[in-house]
Amino acid sequence: MAKVTAGRDALGEFAPKFAELNDDILFGEVWSREAELPARDRSIVTITALITGGNFEQLPFHMKKAKENGVTKEEMTEIITHVAFYVGWPKAWSAFNIAKELY
């Protein structure tokens, strides 16, 4: 996985410690633990968590990453359809609008 600098790019001057934790710990150490959970599966879990929380601002990045990690359009639509019944129809609708732009 390529080194992520999104935290430093977006918040490095304003919140340097948060940016460091985002880039080095979350995307550096946690996402690199592929022996424990492959990146494809991590993407599915992350997308589900973001939809559940209504965190749509982060979804485009993570859906793009999921696509890069091998999640197909058909799988993405199934993930969103499945979680719709657990987290709410409006959240799924919002997620579908993002997914259709990326797939």
Coordinates of C-alpha atoms in Angstrom, one line a residue:
M1 CA 0.0 0.0 0.0
A2 CA 1.3 3.4 -0.9
K3 CA 2.1 5.8 1.9
V4 CA -0.9 7.9 2.8
T5 CA -0.3 11.6 3.4
A6 CA -4.0 12.8 3.3
G7 CA -3.9 13.7 7.0
R8 CA -0.7 15.8 6.7
D9 CA -2.0 17.3 3.4
A10 CA -5.3 18.4 4.8
L11 CA -4.6 19.0 8.5
G12 CA -0.9 18.9 9.0
E13 CA -0.5 22.6 10.0
F14 CA -3.8 22.8 11.9
A15 CA -3.8 19.5 13.7
P16 CA -0.3 17.9 13.3
K17 CA -0.7 15.1 15.8
F18 CA -4.1 14.0 14.4
A19 CA -2.6 14.1 10.9
E20 CA 0.3 12.0 12.1
L21 CA -2.0 9.4 13.7
N22 CA -4.1 9.3 10.6
D23 CA -1.2 8.7 8.2
D24 CA 1.2 6.7 10.3
I25 CA -1.0 4.6 12.6
L26 CA -4.4 4.2 10.9
F27 CA -3.2 4.0 7.3
G28 CA 0.4 3.0 8.0
E29 CA 0.1 0.3 10.7
V30 CA -3.5 -0.8 10.9
W31 CA -4.2 -1.0 7.1
S32 CA -0.9 -2.8 6.5
R33 CA -1.9 -5.8 8.7
E34 CA -2.9 -7.8 5.7
A35 CA -2.0 -11.1 7.2
E36 CA -4.6 -10.5 9.8
L37 CA -7.3 -9.1 7.5
P38 CA -6.8 -8.5 3.8
A39 CA -7.2 -4.9 2.4
R40 CA -10.3 -5.9 0.5
D41 CA -12.0 -7.1 3.6
R42 CA -10.8 -4.0 5.5
S43 CA -12.4 -1.9 2.7
I44 CA -15.7 -3.7 3.1
V45 CA -15.7 -3.2 6.9
T46 CA -14.7 0.5 6.6
I47 CA -17.4 1.2 4.0
T48 CA -20.0 -0.4 6.2
A49 CA -18.8 1.5 9.2
L50 CA -18.8 4.8 7.3
I51 CA -22.4 4.3 6.0
T52 CA -23.6 3.3 9.4
G53 CA -22.2 6.4 11.0
G54 CA -23.5 8.6 8.1
N55 CA -19.9 9.7 7.4
F56 CA -20.4 10.4 3.7
E57 CA -17.6 12.9 3.3
Q58 CA -15.1 10.0 3.7
L59 CA -16.9 7.5 1.5
P60 CA -15.6 8.6 -1.9
F61 CA -12.0 8.0 -0.8
H62 CA -12.8 4.6 0.8
M63 CA -15.0 3.5 -2.1
K64 CA -12.3 4.3 -4.5
K65 CA -9.8 2.4 -2.3
A66 CA -12.3 -0.5 -2.1
K67 CA -12.5 -0.6 -5.9
E68 CA -8.6 -0.6 -6.0
N69 CA -8.7 -3.5 -3.5
G70 CA -10.9 -5.6 -5.7
V71 CA -14.4 -4.8 -4.6
T72 CA -16.6 -5.0 -7.7
K73 CA -19.6 -2.8 -8.6
E74 CA -21.9 -5.8 -8.0
E75 CA -20.4 -6.4 -4.6
M76 CA -20.6 -2.7 -3.6
T77 CA -24.2 -2.6 -4.5
E78 CA -24.8 -5.7 -2.5
I79 CA -23.0 -4.3 0.5
I80 CA -25.0 -1.1 0.4
T81 CA -28.3 -3.0 -0.1
H82 CA -27.6 -5.3 2.8
V83 CA -26.7 -2.5 5.3
A84 CA -29.7 -0.5 4.2
F85 CA -31.9 -2.7 6.3
Y86 CA -29.7 -2.3 9.4
V87 CA -28.7 1.4 9.2
G88 CA -31.5 3.1 7.3
W89 CA -32.7 3.6 3.8
P90 CA -31.6 7.3 3.5
K91 CA -28.0 6.4 4.4
A92 CA -28.0 3.6 1.7
W93 CA -29.5 6.0 -0.8
S94 CA -26.7 8.5 -0.1
A95 CA -24.1 5.8 -0.4
F96 CA -25.5 4.6 -3.7
N97 CA -25.2 8.2 -5.1
I98 CA -21.5 8.1 -4.2
A99 CA -20.9 4.6 -5.5
K100 CA -22.5 5.2 -8.9
E101 CA -20.0 8.0 -9.5
L102 CA -17.1 5.8 -8.8
Y103 CA -18.1 2.6 -10.5

